[in-house]
C-alpha cells in the first residue's frame, strides 16, 4: 500500500471509518431498547416497538430497593436459563439479558409471553 496514491488511501480510510460508525450506531440503537416492570401486575415486559436484540435496559429507580443485595436477590428470583440480569445499583439500572440463541425464532412478543410466566415477586 506504500505506492498507493494518497487519495485512494484516504478513500479506503473514509470507507472503513464510515462503516465502523454505522455499525457502532446500530449497536448503540440496541442499547436503547427498554424493558419495564409493572409493580401492580409484577410482570416484566420488553418494548415491542424498540429494535429487538439480546439486551434491554430496565430502570429500577422506582422499585425501591434498599441495597444492591436486595436488588440482586429480587432479580435472582426472575433469572432462568432464558433470561438473566446485570444490576447497576448505583445507576438504578438493570440490563435484561435474553438467551436469544436458545429461541432464535422468538421476537419481543414471544419473549413477553414468556416473561409473563416468570414468578410474581
PDB file of C-alpha atoms in Angstrom:
ATOM      1  CA  UNK A   1       0.000   0.000   0.000  1.00  0.00           C
ATOM      2  CA  UNK A   2       3.100   2.153   0.139  1.00  0.00           C
ATOM      3  CA  UNK A   3       2.856   3.023  -3.572  1.00  0.00           C
ATOM      4  CA  UNK A   4      -0.903   3.589  -3.485  1.00  0.00           C
ATOM      5  CA  UNK A   5      -1.825   7.227  -4.144  1.00  0.00           C
ATOM      6  CA  UNK A   6      -2.842   9.254  -1.111  1.00  0.00           C
ATOM      7  CA  UNK A   7      -6.395   9.885  -2.335  1.00  0.00           C
ATOM      8  CA  UNK A   8      -7.036   6.122  -2.624  1.00  0.00           C
ATOM      9  CA  UNK A   9      -5.701   5.530   0.882  1.00  0.00           C
ATOM     10  CA  UNK A  10      -7.907   8.354   2.178  1.00  0.00           C
ATOM     11  CA  UNK A  11     -10.920   6.905   0.358  1.00  0.00           C
ATOM     12  CA  UNK A  12     -10.284   3.482   1.897  1.00  0.00           C
ATOM     13  CA  UNK A  13      -9.821   5.023   5.342  1.00  0.00           C
ATOM     14  CA  UNK A  14     -13.028   7.061   4.962  1.00  0.00           C
ATOM     15  CA  UNK A  15     -14.977   3.988   3.900  1.00  0.00           C
ATOM     16  CA  UNK A  16     -13.710   1.928   6.828  1.00  0.00           C
ATOM     17  CA  UNK A  17     -14.456   4.778   9.239  1.00  0.00           C
ATOM     18  CA  UNK A  18     -17.984   5.226   7.857  1.00  0.00           C
ATOM     19  CA  UNK A  19     -18.732   1.514   8.142  1.00  0.00           C
ATOM     20  CA  UNK A  20     -17.381   1.479  11.702  1.00  0.00           C
ATOM     21  CA  UNK A  21     -19.583   4.412  12.677  1.00  0.00           C
ATOM     22  CA  UNK A  22     -22.664   2.813  11.129  1.00  0.00           C
ATOM     23  CA  UNK A  23     -22.034  -0.460  12.936  1.00  0.00           C
ATOM     24  CA  UNK A  24     -21.467   1.296  16.260  1.00  0.00           C
ATOM     25  CA  UNK A  25     -24.644   3.335  15.735  1.00  0.00           C
ATOM     26  CA  UNK A  26     -26.568   0.114  15.177  1.00  0.00           C
ATOM     27  CA  UNK A  27     -25.087  -1.366  18.351  1.00  0.00           C
ATOM     28  CA  UNK A  28     -25.992   1.787  20.269  1.00  0.00           C
ATOM     29  CA  UNK A  29     -29.547   1.541  18.963  1.00  0.00           C
ATOM     30  CA  UNK A  30     -29.667  -1.901  20.570  1.00  0.00           C
ATOM     31  CA  UNK A  31     -28.663  -0.441  23.921  1.00  0.00           C
ATOM     32  CA  UNK A  32     -31.626   1.963  23.903  1.00  0.00           C
ATOM     33  CA  UNK A  33     -34.223  -0.821  23.917  1.00  0.00           C
ATOM     34  CA  UNK A  34     -36.177  -0.671  27.153  1.00  0.00           C
ATOM     35  CA  UNK A  35     -37.854  -3.153  29.443  1.00  0.00           C
ATOM     36  CA  UNK A  36     -40.478  -2.312  32.061  1.00  0.00           C
ATOM     37  CA  UNK A  37     -41.506  -3.929  35.323  1.00  0.00           C
ATOM     38  CA  UNK A  38     -45.136  -3.354  36.250  1.00  0.00           C
ATOM     39  CA  UNK A  39     -45.232  -3.410  40.051  1.00  0.00           C
ATOM     40  CA  UNK A  40     -49.031  -3.854  40.080  1.00  0.00           C
ATOM     41  CA  UNK A  41     -49.071  -6.974  37.877  1.00  0.00           C
ATOM     42  CA  UNK A  42     -45.487  -7.972  38.760  1.00  0.00           C
ATOM     43  CA  UNK A  43     -44.735  -8.609  35.094  1.00  0.00           C
ATOM     44  CA  UNK A  44     -41.538  -7.735  33.254  1.00  0.00           C
ATOM     45  CA  UNK A  45     -42.042  -6.781  29.602  1.00  0.00           C
ATOM     46  CA  UNK A  46     -39.978  -5.660  26.638  1.00  0.00           C
ATOM     47  CA  UNK A  47     -40.771  -2.664  24.466  1.00  0.00           C
ATOM     48  CA  UNK A  48     -42.195  -4.340  21.359  1.00  0.00           C
ATOM     49  CA  UNK A  49     -41.703  -1.160  19.319  1.00  0.00           C
ATOM     50  CA  UNK A  50     -37.959  -0.970  20.004  1.00  0.00           C
ATOM     51  CA  UNK A  51     -35.243  -2.691  17.977  1.00  0.00           C
ATOM     52  CA  UNK A  52     -35.124  -6.349  19.035  1.00  0.00           C
ATOM     53  CA  UNK A  53     -31.928  -7.727  20.496  1.00  0.00           C
ATOM     54  CA  UNK A  54     -30.464  -9.709  23.336  1.00  0.00           C
ATOM     55  CA  UNK A  55     -30.161  -6.805  25.807  1.00  0.00           C
ATOM     56  CA  UNK A  56     -32.765  -4.433  27.236  1.00  0.00           C
ATOM     57  CA  UNK A  57     -32.348  -1.742  29.874  1.00  0.00           C
ATOM     58  CA  UNK A  58     -34.618  -1.596  32.875  1.00  0.00           C
ATOM     59  CA  UNK A  59     -34.859   1.491  35.094  1.00  0.00           C
ATOM     60  CA  UNK A  60     -35.090   0.137  38.645  1.00  0.00           C
ATOM     61  CA  UNK A  61     -35.222   3.509  40.430  1.00  0.00           C
ATOM     62  CA  UNK A  62     -38.961   3.246  41.175  1.00  0.00           C
ATOM     63  CA  UNK A  63     -38.640  -0.298  42.516  1.00  0.00           C
ATOM     64  CA  UNK A  64     -37.350   0.978  45.871  1.00  0.00           C
ATOM     65  CA  UNK A  65     -34.505  -1.427  46.579  1.00  0.00           C
ATOM     66  CA  UNK A  66     -32.751  -0.503  49.828  1.00  0.00           C
ATOM     67  CA  UNK A  67     -29.478  -2.123  48.779  1.00  0.00           C
ATOM     68  CA  UNK A  68     -27.688  -3.833  45.927  1.00  0.00           C
ATOM     69  CA  UNK A  69     -28.091  -7.124  47.775  1.00  0.00           C
ATOM     70  CA  UNK A  70     -31.884  -6.723  47.844  1.00  0.00           C
ATOM     71  CA  UNK A  71     -31.927  -5.904  44.127  1.00  0.00           C
ATOM     72  CA  UNK A  72     -29.693  -8.900  43.374  1.00  0.00           C
ATOM     73  CA  UNK A  73     -31.936 -11.170  45.446  1.00  0.00           C
ATOM     74  CA  UNK A  74     -35.069  -9.932  43.674  1.00  0.00           C
ATOM     75  CA  UNK A  75     -33.657 -10.423  40.189  1.00  0.00           C
ATOM     76  CA  UNK A  76     -32.139 -13.797  41.043  1.00  0.00           C
ATOM     77  CA  UNK A  77     -35.736 -14.937  41.566  1.00  0.00           C
ATOM     78  CA  UNK A  78     -36.528 -13.965  37.973  1.00  0.00           C
ATOM     79  CA  UNK A  79     -33.393 -15.464  36.437  1.00  0.00           C
ATOM     80  CA  UNK A  80     -33.869 -18.570  34.280  1.00  0.00           C
ATOM     81  CA  UNK A  81     -31.987 -20.394  31.560  1.00  0.00           C
ATOM     82  CA  UNK A  82     -33.503 -17.911  29.085  1.00  0.00           C
ATOM     83  CA  UNK A  83     -33.233 -14.587  30.913  1.00  0.00           C
ATOM     84  CA  UNK A  84     -30.698 -13.096  33.308  1.00  0.00           C
ATOM     85  CA  UNK A  85     -29.935  -9.693  34.777  1.00  0.00           C
ATOM     86  CA  UNK A  86     -26.939  -7.459  35.441  1.00  0.00           C
ATOM     87  CA  UNK A  87     -27.683  -4.895  38.120  1.00  0.00           C
ATOM     88  CA  UNK A  88     -26.013  -1.494  38.326  1.00  0.00           C
ATOM     89  CA  UNK A  89     -27.373  -0.382  41.679  1.00  0.00           C
ATOM     90  CA  UNK A  90     -25.528   2.948  41.695  1.00  0.00           C
ATOM     91  CA  UNK A  91     -27.194   3.950  38.410  1.00  0.00           C
ATOM     92  CA  UNK A  92     -30.510   2.321  39.401  1.00  0.00           C
ATOM     93  CA  UNK A  93     -30.379   0.344  36.185  1.00  0.00           C
ATOM     94  CA  UNK A  94     -30.510  -3.308  35.208  1.00  0.00           C
ATOM     95  CA  UNK A  95     -29.593  -4.999  31.958  1.00  0.00           C
ATOM     96  CA  UNK A  96     -32.102  -7.664  30.959  1.00  0.00           C
ATOM     97  CA  UNK A  97     -30.160 -10.297  29.022  1.00  0.00           C
ATOM     98  CA  UNK A  98     -32.076 -12.693  26.790  1.00  0.00           C
ATOM     99  CA  UNK A  99     -30.640 -16.021  25.689  1.00  0.00           C
ATOM    100  CA  UNK A 100     -31.811 -15.496  22.110  1.00  0.00           C
ATOM    101  CA  UNK A 101     -29.670 -18.367  20.831  1.00  0.00           C
ATOM    102  CA  UNK A 102     -31.997 -20.775  22.635  1.00  0.00           C
ATOM    103  CA  UNK A 103     -35.083 -19.285  20.989  1.00  0.00           C
ATOM    104  CA  UNK A 104     -33.902 -17.854  17.643  1.00  0.00           C
ATOM    105  CA  UNK A 105     -37.429 -17.553  16.227  1.00  0.00           C
ATOM    106  CA  UNK A 106     -38.792 -15.546  19.151  1.00  0.00           C
ATOM    107  CA  UNK A 107     -39.284 -11.808  18.857  1.00  0.00           C
ATOM    108  CA  UNK A 108     -40.355  -9.345  21.571  1.00  0.00           C
ATOM    109  CA  UNK A 109     -43.964 -10.567  21.615  1.00  0.00           C
ATOM    110  CA  UNK A 110     -42.959 -14.187  22.281  1.00  0.00           C
ATOM    111  CA  UNK A 111     -40.450 -13.076  24.890  1.00  0.00           C
ATOM    112  CA  UNK A 112     -43.155 -11.012  26.610  1.00  0.00           C
ATOM    113  CA  UNK A 113     -45.412 -14.069  26.718  1.00  0.00           C
ATOM    114  CA  UNK A 114     -42.570 -15.996  28.350  1.00  0.00           C
ATOM    115  CA  UNK A 115     -41.671 -13.169  30.757  1.00  0.00           C
ATOM    116  CA  UNK A 116     -45.293 -13.054  31.936  1.00  0.00           C
ATOM    117  CA  UNK A 117     -44.864 -16.638  33.210  1.00  0.00           C
ATOM    118  CA  UNK A 118     -41.943 -15.772  35.500  1.00  0.00           C
ATOM    119  CA  UNK A 119     -42.546 -15.839  39.268  1.00  0.00           C
ATOM    120  CA  UNK A 120     -44.517 -12.882  40.618  1.00  0.00           C
ATOM    121  CA  UNK A 121     -42.152 -11.398  43.194  1.00  0.00           C
TER     122      UNK A 121
END
